PDB file of C-alpha atoms in Angstrom:
ATOM      1  CA  UNK T   8       0.000   0.000   0.000  1.00  0.00           C
ATOM      2  CA  UNK T   9       1.251   3.509  -0.824  1.00  0.00           C
ATOM      3  CA  UNK T  10       1.822   6.083   1.840  1.00  0.00           C
ATOM      4  CA  UNK T  11      -0.402   9.119   2.200  1.00  0.00           C
ATOM      5  CA  UNK T  12       1.373  12.349   1.311  1.00  0.00           C
ATOM      6  CA  UNK T  13       1.526  15.322   3.660  1.00  0.00           C
ATOM      7  CA  UNK T  14      -0.793  17.361   1.423  1.00  0.00           C
ATOM      8  CA  UNK T  15      -3.344  14.533   1.342  1.00  0.00           C
ATOM      9  CA  UNK T  16      -3.158  14.269   5.123  1.00  0.00           C
ATOM     10  CA  UNK T  17      -3.771  18.004   5.408  1.00  0.00           C
ATOM     11  CA  UNK T  18      -6.757  17.750   3.058  1.00  0.00           C
ATOM     12  CA  UNK T  19      -8.209  14.898   5.084  1.00  0.00           C
ATOM     13  CA  UNK T  20      -7.642  16.838   8.306  1.00  0.00           C
ATOM     14  CA  UNK T  21      -9.330  19.931   6.868  1.00  0.00           C
ATOM     15  CA  UNK T  22     -12.285  17.859   5.647  1.00  0.00           C
ATOM     16  CA  UNK T  23     -12.675  16.228   9.037  1.00  0.00           C
ATOM     17  CA  UNK T  24     -12.436  19.645  10.670  1.00  0.00           C
ATOM     18  CA  UNK T  25     -15.186  20.996   8.396  1.00  0.00           C
ATOM     19  CA  UNK T  26     -17.351  18.030   9.301  1.00  0.00           C
ATOM     20  CA  UNK T  27     -16.902  18.668  13.002  1.00  0.00           C
ATOM     21  CA  UNK T  28     -17.489  22.412  12.785  1.00  0.00           C
ATOM     22  CA  UNK T  29     -20.659  22.319  10.655  1.00  0.00           C
ATOM     23  CA  UNK T  30     -24.023  22.048  12.335  1.00  0.00           C
ATOM     24  CA  UNK T  31     -26.778  20.063  10.653  1.00  0.00           C
ATOM     25  CA  UNK T  32     -28.319  23.282   9.343  1.00  0.00           C
ATOM     26  CA  UNK T  33     -24.994  24.513   7.973  1.00  0.00           C
ATOM     27  CA  UNK T  34     -24.353  21.192   6.245  1.00  0.00           C
ATOM     28  CA  UNK T  35     -27.815  21.272   4.706  1.00  0.00           C
ATOM     29  CA  UNK T  36     -27.241  24.762   3.327  1.00  0.00           C
ATOM     30  CA  UNK T  37     -23.837  23.744   1.990  1.00  0.00           C
ATOM     31  CA  UNK T  38     -25.348  20.786   0.134  1.00  0.00           C
ATOM     32  CA  UNK T  39     -28.085  23.016  -1.298  1.00  0.00           C
ATOM     33  CA  UNK T  40     -25.528  25.561  -2.517  1.00  0.00           C
ATOM     34  CA  UNK T  41     -23.457  22.853  -4.170  1.00  0.00           C
ATOM     35  CA  UNK T  42     -26.523  21.195  -5.675  1.00  0.00           C
ATOM     36  CA  UNK T  43     -27.654  24.548  -7.056  1.00  0.00           C
ATOM     37  CA  UNK T  44     -24.281  25.028  -8.769  1.00  0.00           C
ATOM     38  CA  UNK T  45     -24.309  21.567 -10.292  1.00  0.00           C
ATOM     39  CA  UNK T  46     -27.929  21.689 -11.454  1.00  0.00           C
ATOM     40  CA  UNK T  47     -27.240  25.060 -13.099  1.00  0.00           C
ATOM     41  CA  UNK T  48     -24.110  23.717 -14.805  1.00  0.00           C
ATOM     42  CA  UNK T  49     -25.384  20.317 -15.903  1.00  0.00           C
ATOM     43  CA  UNK T  50     -29.080  19.933 -15.253  1.00  0.00           C
ATOM     44  CA  UNK T  51     -30.823  17.391 -13.046  1.00  0.00           C
ATOM     45  CA  UNK T  52     -30.150  14.223 -15.022  1.00  0.00           C
ATOM     46  CA  UNK T  53     -26.413  14.860 -15.446  1.00  0.00           C
ATOM     47  CA  UNK T  54     -25.873  15.585 -11.743  1.00  0.00           C
ATOM     48  CA  UNK T  55     -25.167  12.745  -9.314  1.00  0.00           C
ATOM     49  CA  UNK T  56     -25.234  12.317  -5.566  1.00  0.00           C
ATOM     50  CA  UNK T  57     -21.576  11.342  -5.803  1.00  0.00           C
ATOM     51  CA  UNK T  58     -20.675  14.756  -7.256  1.00  0.00           C
ATOM     52  CA  UNK T  59     -22.676  16.645  -4.650  1.00  0.00           C
ATOM     53  CA  UNK T  60     -21.036  14.678  -1.854  1.00  0.00           C
ATOM     54  CA  UNK T  61     -17.551  15.012  -3.332  1.00  0.00           C
ATOM     55  CA  UNK T  62     -17.775  18.798  -3.640  1.00  0.00           C
ATOM     56  CA  UNK T  63     -19.033  19.014  -0.071  1.00  0.00           C
ATOM     57  CA  UNK T  64     -16.250  16.765   1.202  1.00  0.00           C
ATOM     58  CA  UNK T  65     -18.698  14.267   2.685  1.00  0.00           C
ATOM     59  CA  UNK T  66     -19.827  10.745   1.955  1.00  0.00           C
ATOM     60  CA  UNK T  67     -22.968   9.920  -0.053  1.00  0.00           C
ATOM     61  CA  UNK T  68     -24.923   8.802   3.045  1.00  0.00           C
ATOM     62  CA  UNK T  69     -24.728  12.370   4.375  1.00  0.00           C
ATOM     63  CA  UNK T  70     -26.625  13.621   1.315  1.00  0.00           C
ATOM     64  CA  UNK T  71     -29.191  10.848   1.708  1.00  0.00           C
ATOM     65  CA  UNK T  72     -29.540  11.634   5.402  1.00  0.00           C
ATOM     66  CA  UNK T  73     -30.430  15.277   4.729  1.00  0.00           C
ATOM     67  CA  UNK T  74     -32.433  14.986   1.501  1.00  0.00           C
ATOM     68  CA  UNK T  75     -33.068  11.348   0.627  1.00  0.00           C
ATOM     69  CA  UNK T  76     -31.139  11.731  -2.638  1.00  0.00           C
ATOM     70  CA  UNK T  77     -30.561  14.281  -5.380  1.00  0.00           C
ATOM     71  CA  UNK T  78     -34.316  14.528  -5.962  1.00  0.00           C
ATOM     72  CA  UNK T  79     -34.705  16.007  -2.508  1.00  0.00           C
ATOM     73  CA  UNK T  80     -31.899  18.495  -3.070  1.00  0.00           C
ATOM     74  CA  UNK T  81     -33.403  19.517  -6.408  1.00  0.00           C
ATOM     75  CA  UNK T  82     -36.908  19.943  -5.005  1.00  0.00           C
ATOM     76  CA  UNK T  83     -35.718  22.357  -2.325  1.00  0.00           C
ATOM     77  CA  UNK T  84     -33.500  24.298  -4.749  1.00  0.00           C
ATOM     78  CA  UNK T  85     -36.306  24.760  -7.290  1.00  0.00           C
ATOM     79  CA  UNK T  86     -38.846  25.690  -4.627  1.00  0.00           C
ATOM     80  CA  UNK T  87     -36.534  28.349  -3.205  1.00  0.00           C
ATOM     81  CA  UNK T  88     -35.824  29.810  -6.623  1.00  0.00           C
ATOM     82  CA  UNK T  89     -39.497  29.959  -7.518  1.00  0.00           C
ATOM     83  CA  UNK T  90     -40.352  31.654  -4.235  1.00  0.00           C
ATOM     84  CA  UNK T  91     -37.518  34.155  -4.712  1.00  0.00           C
ATOM     85  CA  UNK T  92     -38.668  35.099  -8.211  1.00  0.00           C
ATOM     86  CA  UNK T  93     -42.343  35.278  -7.290  1.00  0.00           C
ATOM     87  CA  UNK T  94     -41.484  37.395  -4.261  1.00  0.00           C
ATOM     88  CA  UNK T  95     -39.408  39.827  -6.327  1.00  0.00           C
ATOM     89  CA  UNK T  96     -42.221  40.273  -8.844  1.00  0.00           C
ATOM     90  CA  UNK T  97     -44.854  40.682  -6.126  1.00  0.00           C
ATOM     91  CA  UNK T  98     -42.743  43.290  -4.337  1.00  0.00           C
ATOM     92  CA  UNK T  99     -42.308  45.216  -7.586  1.00  0.00           C
ATOM     93  CA  UNK T 100     -46.022  45.840  -8.141  1.00  0.00           C
ATOM     94  CA  UNK T 101     -46.120  48.992  -6.041  1.00  0.00           C
ATOM     95  CA  UNK T 102     -46.219  51.777  -8.642  1.00  0.00           C
ATOM     96  CA  UNK T 103     -49.207  54.116  -8.777  1.00  0.00           C
ATOM     97  CA  UNK T 104     -49.936  53.609 -12.472  1.00  0.00           C
ATOM     98  CA  UNK T 105     -50.577  50.442 -14.517  1.00  0.00           C
ATOM     99  CA  UNK T 106     -47.637  51.217 -16.817  1.00  0.00           C
ATOM    100  CA  UNK T 107     -45.381  51.778 -13.831  1.00  0.00           C
ATOM    101  CA  UNK T 108     -46.341  48.361 -12.485  1.00  0.00           C
ATOM    102  CA  UNK T 109     -45.587  46.714 -15.820  1.00  0.00           C
ATOM    103  CA  UNK T 110     -42.203  48.484 -15.935  1.00  0.00           C
ATOM    104  CA  UNK T 111     -41.349  47.378 -12.400  1.00  0.00           C
ATOM    105  CA  UNK T 112     -42.427  43.790 -13.052  1.00  0.00           C
ATOM    106  CA  UNK T 113     -40.240  43.592 -16.181  1.00  0.00           C
ATOM    107  CA  UNK T 114     -37.288  45.026 -14.263  1.00  0.00           C
ATOM    108  CA  UNK T 115     -37.848  42.594 -11.381  1.00  0.00           C
ATOM    109  CA  UNK T 116     -37.791  39.585 -13.680  1.00  0.00           C
ATOM    110  CA  UNK T 117     -34.654  40.785 -15.439  1.00  0.00           C
ATOM    111  CA  UNK T 118     -33.028  41.576 -12.097  1.00  0.00           C
ATOM    112  CA  UNK T 119     -33.654  37.992 -11.034  1.00  0.00           C
ATOM    113  CA  UNK T 120     -32.074  36.751 -14.277  1.00  0.00           C
ATOM    114  CA  UNK T 121     -29.018  38.931 -13.640  1.00  0.00           C
ATOM    115  CA  UNK T 122     -28.564  38.419  -9.905  1.00  0.00           C
ATOM    116  CA  UNK T 123     -29.730  34.807  -9.617  1.00  0.00           C
ATOM    117  CA  UNK T 124     -28.353  33.452 -12.889  1.00  0.00           C
ATOM    118  CA  UNK T 125     -27.851  29.925 -11.581  1.00  0.00           C
ATOM    119  CA  UNK T 126     -31.409  29.757 -10.322  1.00  0.00           C
ATOM    120  CA  UNK T 127     -32.820  31.072 -13.581  1.00  0.00           C
ATOM    121  CA  UNK T 128     -30.833  28.516 -15.568  1.00  0.00           C
ATOM    122  CA  UNK T 129     -32.321  25.768 -13.424  1.00  0.00           C
ATOM    123  CA  UNK T 130     -35.885  27.055 -13.776  1.00  0.00           C
ATOM    124  CA  UNK T 131     -35.615  27.844 -17.489  1.00  0.00           C
ATOM    125  CA  UNK T 132     -34.565  24.270 -18.266  1.00  0.00           C
ATOM    126  CA  UNK T 133     -38.164  23.386 -17.408  1.00  0.00           C
ATOM    127  CA  UNK T 134     -38.183  21.973 -13.925  1.00  0.00           C
ATOM    128  CA  UNK T 135     -37.745  18.237 -13.679  1.00  0.00           C
ATOM    129  CA  UNK T 136     -40.638  16.185 -12.331  1.00  0.00           C
ATOM    130  CA  UNK T 137     -38.508  15.581  -9.236  1.00  0.00           C
ATOM    131  CA  UNK T 138     -38.978  19.200  -8.188  1.00  0.00           C
ATOM    132  CA  UNK T 139     -42.574  18.597  -7.140  1.00  0.00           C
ATOM    133  CA  UNK T 140     -43.310  22.273  -7.741  1.00  0.00           C
ATOM    134  CA  UNK T 141     -44.185  22.334 -11.422  1.00  0.00           C
ATOM    135  CA  UNK T 142     -42.460  23.520 -14.558  1.00  0.00           C
ATOM    136  CA  UNK T 143     -41.142  26.808 -15.836  1.00  0.00           C
ATOM    137  CA  UNK T 144     -44.440  27.209 -17.670  1.00  0.00           C
ATOM    138  CA  UNK T 145     -46.339  26.923 -14.388  1.00  0.00           C
ATOM    139  CA  UNK T 146     -44.020  29.500 -12.838  1.00  0.00           C
ATOM    140  CA  UNK T 147     -44.767  31.915 -15.689  1.00  0.00           C
ATOM    141  CA  UNK T 148     -48.445  31.249 -15.111  1.00  0.00           C
ATOM    142  CA  UNK T 149     -48.079  32.090 -11.419  1.00  0.00           C
ATOM    143  CA  UNK T 150     -46.383  35.397 -12.247  1.00  0.00           C
ATOM    144  CA  UNK T 151     -49.001  36.201 -14.875  1.00  0.00           C
ATOM    145  CA  UNK T 152     -51.722  35.649 -12.294  1.00  0.00           C
ATOM    146  CA  UNK T 153     -50.139  38.368 -10.171  1.00  0.00           C
ATOM    147  CA  UNK T 154     -50.190  40.923 -12.984  1.00  0.00           C
ATOM    148  CA  UNK T 155     -53.408  40.069 -14.808  1.00  0.00           C
ATOM    149  CA  UNK T 156     -55.447  42.352 -12.555  1.00  0.00           C
ATOM    150  CA  UNK T 157     -53.430  45.281 -13.914  1.00  0.00           C
ATOM    151  CA  UNK T 158     -54.567  44.439 -17.432  1.00  0.00           C
ATOM    152  CA  UNK T 159     -58.093  43.671 -16.251  1.00  0.00           C
ATOM    153  CA  UNK T 160     -58.398  47.178 -14.863  1.00  0.00           C
ATOM    154  CA  UNK T 161     -57.114  48.715 -18.087  1.00  0.00           C
ATOM    155  CA  UNK T 162     -59.353  46.519 -20.207  1.00  0.00           C
ATOM    156  CA  UNK T 163     -62.368  47.638 -18.204  1.00  0.00           C
ATOM    157  CA  UNK T 164     -61.434  51.304 -18.623  1.00  0.00           C
ATOM    158  CA  UNK T 165     -61.014  50.908 -22.392  1.00  0.00           C
ATOM    159  CA  UNK T 166     -64.161  48.903 -23.012  1.00  0.00           C
ATOM    160  CA  UNK T 167     -62.412  45.606 -23.775  1.00  0.00           C
ATOM    161  CA  UNK T 168     -63.494  42.231 -22.435  1.00  0.00           C
ATOM    162  CA  UNK T 169     -61.866  41.838 -18.967  1.00  0.00           C
ATOM    163  CA  UNK T 170     -62.034  38.039 -19.260  1.00  0.00           C
ATOM    164  CA  UNK T 171     -59.283  38.239 -21.882  1.00  0.00           C
ATOM    165  CA  UNK T 172     -56.852  39.815 -19.412  1.00  0.00           C
ATOM    166  CA  UNK T 173     -55.402  36.467 -18.198  1.00  0.00           C
ATOM    167  CA  UNK T 174     -54.480  35.497 -21.769  1.00  0.00           C
ATOM    168  CA  UNK T 175     -52.744  38.820 -22.368  1.00  0.00           C
ATOM    169  CA  UNK T 176     -50.972  38.550 -19.010  1.00  0.00           C
ATOM    170  CA  UNK T 177     -49.593  35.145 -20.004  1.00  0.00           C
ATOM    171  CA  UNK T 178     -48.387  36.606 -23.293  1.00  0.00           C
ATOM    172  CA  UNK T 179     -46.668  39.585 -21.693  1.00  0.00           C
ATOM    173  CA  UNK T 180     -44.949  37.646 -18.910  1.00  0.00           C
ATOM    174  CA  UNK T 181     -43.911  34.932 -21.353  1.00  0.00           C
ATOM    175  CA  UNK T 182     -42.395  37.573 -23.621  1.00  0.00           C
ATOM    176  CA  UNK T 183     -40.292  38.968 -20.776  1.00  0.00           C
ATOM    177  CA  UNK T 184     -39.247  35.510 -19.563  1.00  0.00           C
ATOM    178  CA  UNK T 185     -38.150  34.306 -22.995  1.00  0.00           C
ATOM    179  CA  UNK T 186     -36.276  37.543 -23.595  1.00  0.00           C
ATOM    180  CA  UNK T 187     -34.630  36.951 -20.226  1.00  0.00           C
ATOM    181  CA  UNK T 188     -33.389  33.560 -21.424  1.00  0.00           C
ATOM    182  CA  UNK T 189     -31.778  35.213 -24.443  1.00  0.00           C
ATOM    183  CA  UNK T 190     -30.373  38.092 -22.393  1.00  0.00           C
ATOM    184  CA  UNK T 191     -28.865  35.699 -19.837  1.00  0.00           C
ATOM    185  CA  UNK T 192     -26.317  34.658 -22.462  1.00  0.00           C
ATOM    186  CA  UNK T 193     -25.565  37.995 -24.150  1.00  0.00           C
ATOM    187  CA  UNK T 194     -25.981  40.454 -21.228  1.00  0.00           C
ATOM    188  CA  UNK T 195     -26.332  43.350 -23.682  1.00  0.00           C
ATOM    189  CA  UNK T 196     -27.821  45.918 -23.641  1.00  0.00           C
ATOM    190  CA  UNK T 197     -28.161  46.853 -19.959  1.00  0.00           C
ATOM    191  CA  UNK T 198     -31.068  45.554 -17.898  1.00  0.00           C
ATOM    192  CA  UNK T 199     -32.898  48.878 -17.845  1.00  0.00           C
ATOM    193  CA  UNK T 200     -32.591  49.239 -21.620  1.00  0.00           C
ATOM    194  CA  UNK T 201     -33.973  45.746 -22.216  1.00  0.00           C
ATOM    195  CA  UNK T 202     -36.871  46.439 -19.839  1.00  0.00           C
ATOM    196  CA  UNK T 203     -37.613  49.754 -21.574  1.00  0.00           C
ATOM    197  CA  UNK T 204     -37.843  48.060 -24.972  1.00  0.00           C
ATOM    198  CA  UNK T 205     -40.013  45.262 -23.625  1.00  0.00           C
ATOM    199  CA  UNK T 206     -42.403  47.741 -22.047  1.00  0.00           C
ATOM    200  CA  UNK T 207     -42.362  49.809 -25.235  1.00  0.00           C
ATOM    201  CA  UNK T 208     -43.482  46.801 -27.250  1.00  0.00           C
ATOM    202  CA  UNK T 209     -45.995  45.641 -24.682  1.00  0.00           C
ATOM    203  CA  UNK T 210     -47.519  48.942 -23.619  1.00  0.00           C
ATOM    204  CA  UNK T 211     -47.758  50.550 -27.040  1.00  0.00           C
ATOM    205  CA  UNK T 212     -49.207  47.331 -28.340  1.00  0.00           C
ATOM    206  CA  UNK T 213     -51.809  47.386 -25.589  1.00  0.00           C
ATOM    207  CA  UNK T 214     -52.525  51.053 -26.270  1.00  0.00           C
ATOM    208  CA  UNK T 215     -53.640  50.198 -29.812  1.00  0.00           C
ATOM    209  CA  UNK T 216     -55.581  47.027 -29.132  1.00  0.00           C
ATOM    210  CA  UNK T 217     -58.511  46.313 -31.387  1.00  0.00           C
ATOM    211  CA  UNK T 218     -61.700  45.387 -29.499  1.00  0.00           C
ATOM    212  CA  UNK T 219     -62.349  42.536 -31.953  1.00  0.00           C
ATOM    213  CA  UNK T 220     -59.069  41.579 -33.584  1.00  0.00           C
ATOM    214  CA  UNK T 221     -59.011  39.278 -36.575  1.00  0.00           C
ATOM    215  CA  UNK T 222     -56.452  37.640 -38.800  1.00  0.00           C
ATOM    216  CA  UNK T 223     -56.769  39.695 -41.966  1.00  0.00           C
ATOM    217  CA  UNK T 224     -54.640  37.363 -44.067  1.00  0.00           C
ATOM    218  CA  UNK T 225     -56.715  34.335 -43.068  1.00  0.00           C
ATOM    219  CA  UNK T 226     -59.929  36.249 -43.686  1.00  0.00           C
ATOM    220  CA  UNK T 227     -58.799  37.225 -47.198  1.00  0.00           C
ATOM    221  CA  UNK T 228     -57.816  33.670 -48.046  1.00  0.00           C
ATOM    222  CA  UNK T 229     -61.217  32.395 -46.963  1.00  0.00           C
ATOM    223  CA  UNK T 230     -62.894  35.046 -49.095  1.00  0.00           C
ATOM    224  CA  UNK T 231     -60.981  34.073 -52.230  1.00  0.00           C
TER     225      UNK T 231
END
C-alpha cells in the first residue's frame, strides 16, 4: 500500500475539521448551494449524488440523510428559486400607475435573471418532475396571475373584455421571460434598456388594441 502524502493528510484533516465544525443546518445549506451550482451547470439528469457529496467533502450517506437523494436536493432548490422570483415580482407591483407596475415587473424579472443566474438557468430548463413544484411554464403562469389584474383594470377602462386579461398577461410575462433567457447569455444591452424596450413593445401594443381583432390574411384567403 502507498503512503499518504503530507498534502493529502492536510486535506483529510481539513475535511474532518469541516465536518466537526458544521451544524446540521450549515451542512444542509452547503449541500443546497453545491446542488444549485451543479444543477445550473449540468441539469438534473447529469448531476449525481456522488458529485454533490464530493464537492461538499462528505460521503454519499450524508446527502441521503439530509435529503433522501438528489431529488430532494433539487426539489428544495427549485422551490426556493421559484419563491424568490415570485417574491421579487410581487414586491415590484407597487407603482401608482398600470404602466409603472408593468415596468417594475419587467425590471424585477430581469433583475432575477441577472442576480440569480444559476437559479434562472435551473428554472428555465423546465423543472424536472422531481422538483414537485411544477415547470417553468407553471411558474410563468403564477407570475401572470399576479399581474393580470393590472390588465383587467385597463381593459375595463377601455371597453375591452376583462375576461381576456389572463391570456394577455400570459403573453406579456412569457415575452419577458423568454427575452430573459436570451439576455442571460448575451448580457447586452443593460437591464434597464432591455426592460424599456419590452415595455415599449408591450404597452404601445396594448394602447392600440382592437376590441375585436381578426387575422386579416386568413380572412382574405377564406374570401378568395
